[in-house]
Short mmCIF file of C-alpha atoms in Angstrom, two decimals:
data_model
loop_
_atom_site.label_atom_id
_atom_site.label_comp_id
_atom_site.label_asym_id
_atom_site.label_seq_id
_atom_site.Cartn_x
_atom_site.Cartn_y
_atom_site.Cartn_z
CA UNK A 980 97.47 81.16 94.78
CA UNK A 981 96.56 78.30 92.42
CA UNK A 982 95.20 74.80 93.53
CA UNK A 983 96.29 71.70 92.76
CA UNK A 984 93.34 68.40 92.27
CA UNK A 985 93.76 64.73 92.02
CA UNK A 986 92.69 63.91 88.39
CA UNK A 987 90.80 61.02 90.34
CA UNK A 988 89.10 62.97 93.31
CA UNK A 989 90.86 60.67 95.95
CA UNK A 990 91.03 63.43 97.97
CA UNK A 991 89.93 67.85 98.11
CA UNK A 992 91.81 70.01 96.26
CA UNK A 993 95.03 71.65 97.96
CA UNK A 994 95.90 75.27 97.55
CA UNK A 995 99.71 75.93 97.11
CA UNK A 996 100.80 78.23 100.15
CA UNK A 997 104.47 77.87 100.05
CA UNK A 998 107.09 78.85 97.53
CA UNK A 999 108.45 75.89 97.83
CA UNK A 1000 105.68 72.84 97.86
CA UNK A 1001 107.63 69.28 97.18
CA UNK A 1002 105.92 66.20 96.09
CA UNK A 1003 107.22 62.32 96.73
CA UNK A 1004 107.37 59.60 98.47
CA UNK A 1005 109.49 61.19 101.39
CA UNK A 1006 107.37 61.41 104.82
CA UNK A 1007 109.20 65.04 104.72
CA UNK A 1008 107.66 65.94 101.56
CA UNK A 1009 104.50 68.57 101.26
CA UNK A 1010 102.32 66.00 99.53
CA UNK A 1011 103.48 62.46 100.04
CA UNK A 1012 102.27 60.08 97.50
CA UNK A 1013 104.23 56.34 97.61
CA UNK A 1014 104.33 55.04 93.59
CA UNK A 1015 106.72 58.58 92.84
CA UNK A 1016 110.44 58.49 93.50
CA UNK A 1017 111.44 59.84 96.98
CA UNK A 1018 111.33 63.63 96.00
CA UNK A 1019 109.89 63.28 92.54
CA UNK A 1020 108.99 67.50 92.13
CA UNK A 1021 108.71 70.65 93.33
CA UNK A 1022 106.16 73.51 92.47
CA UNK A 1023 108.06 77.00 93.07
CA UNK A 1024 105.95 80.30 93.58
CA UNK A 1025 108.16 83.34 91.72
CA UNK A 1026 106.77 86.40 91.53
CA UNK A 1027 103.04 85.05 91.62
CA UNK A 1028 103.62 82.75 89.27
CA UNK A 1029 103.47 78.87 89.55
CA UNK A 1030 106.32 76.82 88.35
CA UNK A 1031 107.04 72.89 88.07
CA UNK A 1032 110.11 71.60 88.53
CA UNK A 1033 111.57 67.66 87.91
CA UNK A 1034 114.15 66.72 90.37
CA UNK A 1035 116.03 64.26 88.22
CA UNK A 1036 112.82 61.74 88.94
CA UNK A 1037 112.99 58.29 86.92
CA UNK A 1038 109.69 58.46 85.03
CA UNK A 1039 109.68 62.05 84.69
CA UNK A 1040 107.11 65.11 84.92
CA UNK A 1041 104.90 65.71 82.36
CA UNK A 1042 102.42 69.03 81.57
CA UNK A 1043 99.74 68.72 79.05
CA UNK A 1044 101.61 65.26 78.24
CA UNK A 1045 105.01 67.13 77.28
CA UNK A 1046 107.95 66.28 79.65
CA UNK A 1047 109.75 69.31 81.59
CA UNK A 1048 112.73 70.09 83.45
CA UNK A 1049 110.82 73.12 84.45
CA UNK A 1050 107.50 74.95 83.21
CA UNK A 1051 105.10 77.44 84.25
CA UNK A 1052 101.95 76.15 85.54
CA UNK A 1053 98.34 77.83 84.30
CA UNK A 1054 94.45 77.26 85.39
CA UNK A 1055 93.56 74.13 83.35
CA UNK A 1056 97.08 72.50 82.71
CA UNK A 1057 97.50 68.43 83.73
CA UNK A 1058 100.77 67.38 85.51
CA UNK A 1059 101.65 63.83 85.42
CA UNK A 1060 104.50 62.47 87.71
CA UNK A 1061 104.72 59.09 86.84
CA UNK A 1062 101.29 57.41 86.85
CA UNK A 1063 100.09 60.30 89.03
CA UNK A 1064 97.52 63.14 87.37
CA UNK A 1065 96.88 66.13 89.17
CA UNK A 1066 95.50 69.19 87.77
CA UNK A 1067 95.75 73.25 88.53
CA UNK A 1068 92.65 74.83 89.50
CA UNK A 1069 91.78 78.55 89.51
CA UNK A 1070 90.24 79.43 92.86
CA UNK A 1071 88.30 82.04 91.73
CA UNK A 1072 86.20 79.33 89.73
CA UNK A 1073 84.60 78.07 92.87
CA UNK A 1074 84.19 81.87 94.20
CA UNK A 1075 81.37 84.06 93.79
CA UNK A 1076 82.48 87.44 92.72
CA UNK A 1077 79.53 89.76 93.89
CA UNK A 1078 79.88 91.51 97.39
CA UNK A 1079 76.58 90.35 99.14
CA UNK A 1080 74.45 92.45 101.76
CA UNK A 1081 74.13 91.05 104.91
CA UNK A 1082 70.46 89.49 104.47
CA UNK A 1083 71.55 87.80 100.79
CA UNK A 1084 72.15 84.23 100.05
CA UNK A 1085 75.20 83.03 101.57
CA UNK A 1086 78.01 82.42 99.40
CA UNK A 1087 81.23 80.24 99.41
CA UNK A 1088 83.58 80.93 101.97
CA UNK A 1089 86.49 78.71 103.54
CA UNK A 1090 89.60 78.35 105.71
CA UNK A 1091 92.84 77.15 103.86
CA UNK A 1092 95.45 75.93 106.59
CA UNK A 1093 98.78 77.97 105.85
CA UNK A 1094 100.51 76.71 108.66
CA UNK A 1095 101.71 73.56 110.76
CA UNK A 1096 100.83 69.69 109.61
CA UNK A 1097 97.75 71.31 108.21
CA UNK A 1098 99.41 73.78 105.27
CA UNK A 1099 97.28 73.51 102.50
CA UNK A 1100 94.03 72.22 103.26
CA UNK A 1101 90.81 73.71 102.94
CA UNK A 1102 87.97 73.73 105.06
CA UNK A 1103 84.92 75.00 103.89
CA UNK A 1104 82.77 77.13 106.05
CA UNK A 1105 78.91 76.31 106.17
CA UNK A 1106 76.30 78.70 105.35
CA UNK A 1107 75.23 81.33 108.11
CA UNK A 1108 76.92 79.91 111.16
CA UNK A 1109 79.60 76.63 112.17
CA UNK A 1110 81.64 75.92 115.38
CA UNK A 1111 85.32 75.24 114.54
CA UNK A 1112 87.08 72.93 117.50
CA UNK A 1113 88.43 69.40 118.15
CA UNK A 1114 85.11 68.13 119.44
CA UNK A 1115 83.37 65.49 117.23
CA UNK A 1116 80.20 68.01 117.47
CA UNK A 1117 81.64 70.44 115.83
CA UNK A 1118 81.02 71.65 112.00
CA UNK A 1119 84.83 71.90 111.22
CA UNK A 1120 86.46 69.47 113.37
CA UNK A 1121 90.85 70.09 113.61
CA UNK A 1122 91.50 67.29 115.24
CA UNK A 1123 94.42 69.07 117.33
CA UNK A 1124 96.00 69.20 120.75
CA UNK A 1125 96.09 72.81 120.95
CA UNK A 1126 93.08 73.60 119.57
CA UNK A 1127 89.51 73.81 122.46
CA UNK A 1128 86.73 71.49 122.08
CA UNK A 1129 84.77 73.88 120.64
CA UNK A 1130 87.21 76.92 120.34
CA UNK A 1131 85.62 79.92 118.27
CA UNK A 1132 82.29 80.71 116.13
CA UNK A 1133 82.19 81.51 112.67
CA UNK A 1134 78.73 83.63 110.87
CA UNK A 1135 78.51 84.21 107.60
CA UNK A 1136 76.95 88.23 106.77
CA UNK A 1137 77.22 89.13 103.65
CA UNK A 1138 80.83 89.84 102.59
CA UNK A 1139 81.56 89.25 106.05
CA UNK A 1140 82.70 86.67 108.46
CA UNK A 1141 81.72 87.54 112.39
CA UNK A 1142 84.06 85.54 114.75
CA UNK A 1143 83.32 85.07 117.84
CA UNK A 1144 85.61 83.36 120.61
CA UNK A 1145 84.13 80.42 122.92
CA UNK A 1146 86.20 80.56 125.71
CA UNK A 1147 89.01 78.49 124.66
CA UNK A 1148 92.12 78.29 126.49
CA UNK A 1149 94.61 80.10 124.00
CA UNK A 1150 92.57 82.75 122.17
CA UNK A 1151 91.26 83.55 118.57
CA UNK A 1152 92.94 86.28 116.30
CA UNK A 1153 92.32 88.04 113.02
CA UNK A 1154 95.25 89.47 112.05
CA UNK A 1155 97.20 88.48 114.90
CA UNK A 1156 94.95 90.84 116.98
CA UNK A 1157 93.44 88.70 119.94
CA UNK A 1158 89.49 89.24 119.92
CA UNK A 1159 86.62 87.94 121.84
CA UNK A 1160 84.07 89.07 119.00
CA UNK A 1161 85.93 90.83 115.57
CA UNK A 1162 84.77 91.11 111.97
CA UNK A 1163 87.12 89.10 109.29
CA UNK A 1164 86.89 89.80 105.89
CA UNK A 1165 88.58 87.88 102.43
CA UNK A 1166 92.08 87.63 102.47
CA UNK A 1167 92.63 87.97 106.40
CA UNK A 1168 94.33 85.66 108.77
CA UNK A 1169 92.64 84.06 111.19
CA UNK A 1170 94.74 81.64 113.92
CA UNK A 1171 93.34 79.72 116.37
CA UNK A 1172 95.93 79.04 119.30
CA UNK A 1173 99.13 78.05 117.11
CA UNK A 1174 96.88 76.85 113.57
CA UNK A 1175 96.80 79.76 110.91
CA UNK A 1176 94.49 80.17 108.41
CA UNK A 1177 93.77 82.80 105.58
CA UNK A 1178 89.92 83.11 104.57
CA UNK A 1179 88.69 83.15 101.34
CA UNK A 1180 85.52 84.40 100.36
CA UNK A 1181 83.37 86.43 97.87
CA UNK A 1182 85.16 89.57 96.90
CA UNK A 1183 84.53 93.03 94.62
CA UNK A 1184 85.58 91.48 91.07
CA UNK A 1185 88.32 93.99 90.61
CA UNK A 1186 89.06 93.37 86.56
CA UNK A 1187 85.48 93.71 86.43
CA UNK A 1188 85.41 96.48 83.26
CA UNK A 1189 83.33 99.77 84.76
CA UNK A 1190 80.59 101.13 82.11
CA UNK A 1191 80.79 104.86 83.18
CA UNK A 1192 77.79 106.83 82.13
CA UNK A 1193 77.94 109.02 79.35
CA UNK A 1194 78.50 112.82 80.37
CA UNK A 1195 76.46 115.38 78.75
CA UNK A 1196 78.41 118.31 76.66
CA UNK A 1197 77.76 121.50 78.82
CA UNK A 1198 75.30 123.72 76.10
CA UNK A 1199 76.86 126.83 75.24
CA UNK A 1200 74.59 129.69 73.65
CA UNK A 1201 75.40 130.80 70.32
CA UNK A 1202 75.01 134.48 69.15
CA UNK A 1203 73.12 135.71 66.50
CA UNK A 1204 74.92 136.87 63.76
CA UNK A 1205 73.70 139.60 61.65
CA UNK A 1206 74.38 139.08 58.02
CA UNK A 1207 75.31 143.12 57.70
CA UNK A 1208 78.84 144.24 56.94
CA UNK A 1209 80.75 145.00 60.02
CA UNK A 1210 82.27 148.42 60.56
CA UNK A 1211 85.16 148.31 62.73
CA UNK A 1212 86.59 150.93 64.82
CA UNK A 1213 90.02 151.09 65.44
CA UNK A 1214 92.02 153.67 68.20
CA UNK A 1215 93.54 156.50 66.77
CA UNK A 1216 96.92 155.10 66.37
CA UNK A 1217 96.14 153.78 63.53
CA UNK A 1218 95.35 156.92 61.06
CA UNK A 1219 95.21 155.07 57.91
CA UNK A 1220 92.14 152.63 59.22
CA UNK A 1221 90.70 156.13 61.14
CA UNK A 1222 87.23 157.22 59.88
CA UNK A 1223 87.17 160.91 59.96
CA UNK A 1224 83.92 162.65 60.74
CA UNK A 1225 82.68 164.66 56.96
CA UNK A 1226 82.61 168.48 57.32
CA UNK A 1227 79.38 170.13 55.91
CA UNK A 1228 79.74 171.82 52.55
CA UNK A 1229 78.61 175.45 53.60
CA UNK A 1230 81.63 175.36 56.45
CA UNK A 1231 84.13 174.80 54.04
CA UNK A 1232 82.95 177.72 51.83
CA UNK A 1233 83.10 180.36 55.13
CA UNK A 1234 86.62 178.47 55.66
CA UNK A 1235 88.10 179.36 52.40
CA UNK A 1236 86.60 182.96 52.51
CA UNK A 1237 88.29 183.29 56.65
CA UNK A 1238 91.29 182.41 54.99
CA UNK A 1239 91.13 184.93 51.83
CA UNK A 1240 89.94 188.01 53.82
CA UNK A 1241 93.44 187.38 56.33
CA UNK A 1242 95.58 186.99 53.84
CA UNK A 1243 94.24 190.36 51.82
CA UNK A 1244 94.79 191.83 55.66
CA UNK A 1245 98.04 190.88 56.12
CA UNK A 1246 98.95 192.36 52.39
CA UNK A 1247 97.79 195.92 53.36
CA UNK A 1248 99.46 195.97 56.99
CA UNK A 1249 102.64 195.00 55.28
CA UNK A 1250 102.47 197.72 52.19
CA UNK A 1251 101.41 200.14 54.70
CA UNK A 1252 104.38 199.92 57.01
CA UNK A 1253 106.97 198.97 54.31
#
């Protein structure tokens, strides 16, 4: 949701609730304002995004002093519609970002009307505790039939808003849940009898870039490594890398002379018997 603000204060700033918000001189328009044609523009919400349209108005629509048939509206742009300036607020300018605890300084919070004659306007809510009702006593007066002198409570704690319902005839609700005492928090609904409102207040800043903490790298023990040649062993399949064991010199003489002595053997067993 973006705002919208008289260039010349002559009145609070109005948040844009419906995708379709028309400005003229109509009495059926969203914002009636007499010196523009009868419905001069409208400001279209598509897909989050704020557009202005001209309807075919005699003096035009300007943005940042450029006439449009239709442009997309940013935080900080002027619109012009005839003699009338108006520019687009962000809300989160007038929000405070940080989530409080409960015994911190209060920050901004307020009601902006998103339904009935009331669509639009804000009401801001003032620090620790107000009364919202009709009655002139009251810190936010809504000056409406249905609505009980002095209908509901509102506290301020911390991030918080604690609601609490005065007896009035036709009920509080957050959320369309019907409470006597209930916690609201930024972004919820609260309706009083048949007038709807969505609170705003101080939120987590979710863009807000996270500075993780650096992680140590685990330590991992390192060997020692000796600087003497390595002598591998390798299975037996492999008989060309095998290391044989050495045979002592002596054992190979008695090995030859085995050998000699059964072969001289053999000879005379065979010349005998031959």
């Amino acid at each position: 949701m973006l705002k919208i603000q008289f260039k010349d204060r002559r009145q609070n700033p109005i948040w844009i609730i419906e995708k379709r918000y028309t400005i003229g001189s109509a009495e059926d328009n969203h914002l009636v304002v007499e010196q523009l044609d009868a419905h001069h523009a409208r400001l279209l919400t598509k897909n989050n995004q704020l557009f202005l349209k001209d309807n075919n108005s005699r003096e035009g629509c300007y943005v940042n002093d450029q006439r449009i048939t239709e442009k997309q509206l940013l935080p900080g742009d002027t619109i012009r519609l005839g003699t009338l300036e108006l520019e687009i607020l962000d809300p989160r300018e007038s929000l405070t970002q940080a989530v409080l605890e409960d015994n911190a300084i209060p920050q901004r919070w307020s009601l902006v009307a998103d339904s009935s004659w009331l669509s639009g306007q804000e009401f801001e809510i003032p620090p620790r505790s107000a009364i919202i009702g009709r009655g002139s006593q009251c810190d936010i007066i809504i000056p409406g039939t249905h609505m009980s002198r002095q209908h509901a409570q509102l506290t301020v704690k911390g991030n918080m808003l604690h609601v609490r319902d005065l007896a009035s005839s036709n009920g509080t609700y957050i959320n369309e849940e019907r409470v006597e005492e209930g916690i609201a928090r930024p972004g919820d609904r609260l309706r009083l009898d048949v007038y709807s409102f969505r609170l705003i207040g101080p939120e987590k800043d979710a863009n807000k870039t996270q500075i993780r903490r650096a992680v140590a790298a685990p330590t991992v023990a390192r060997k020692t490594v000796s600087d003497e040649p390595k002598q591998w062993i390798t299975k037996p399949t492999s008989p060309g890398n095998r290391i044989e064991p050495e045979t002592p010199r002596g054992s190979q003489w008695m090995l030859a002379l085995s050998l000699a002595l059964c072969v001289a053997i053999v000879g005379v067993l065979a010349y005998v018997f031959i």
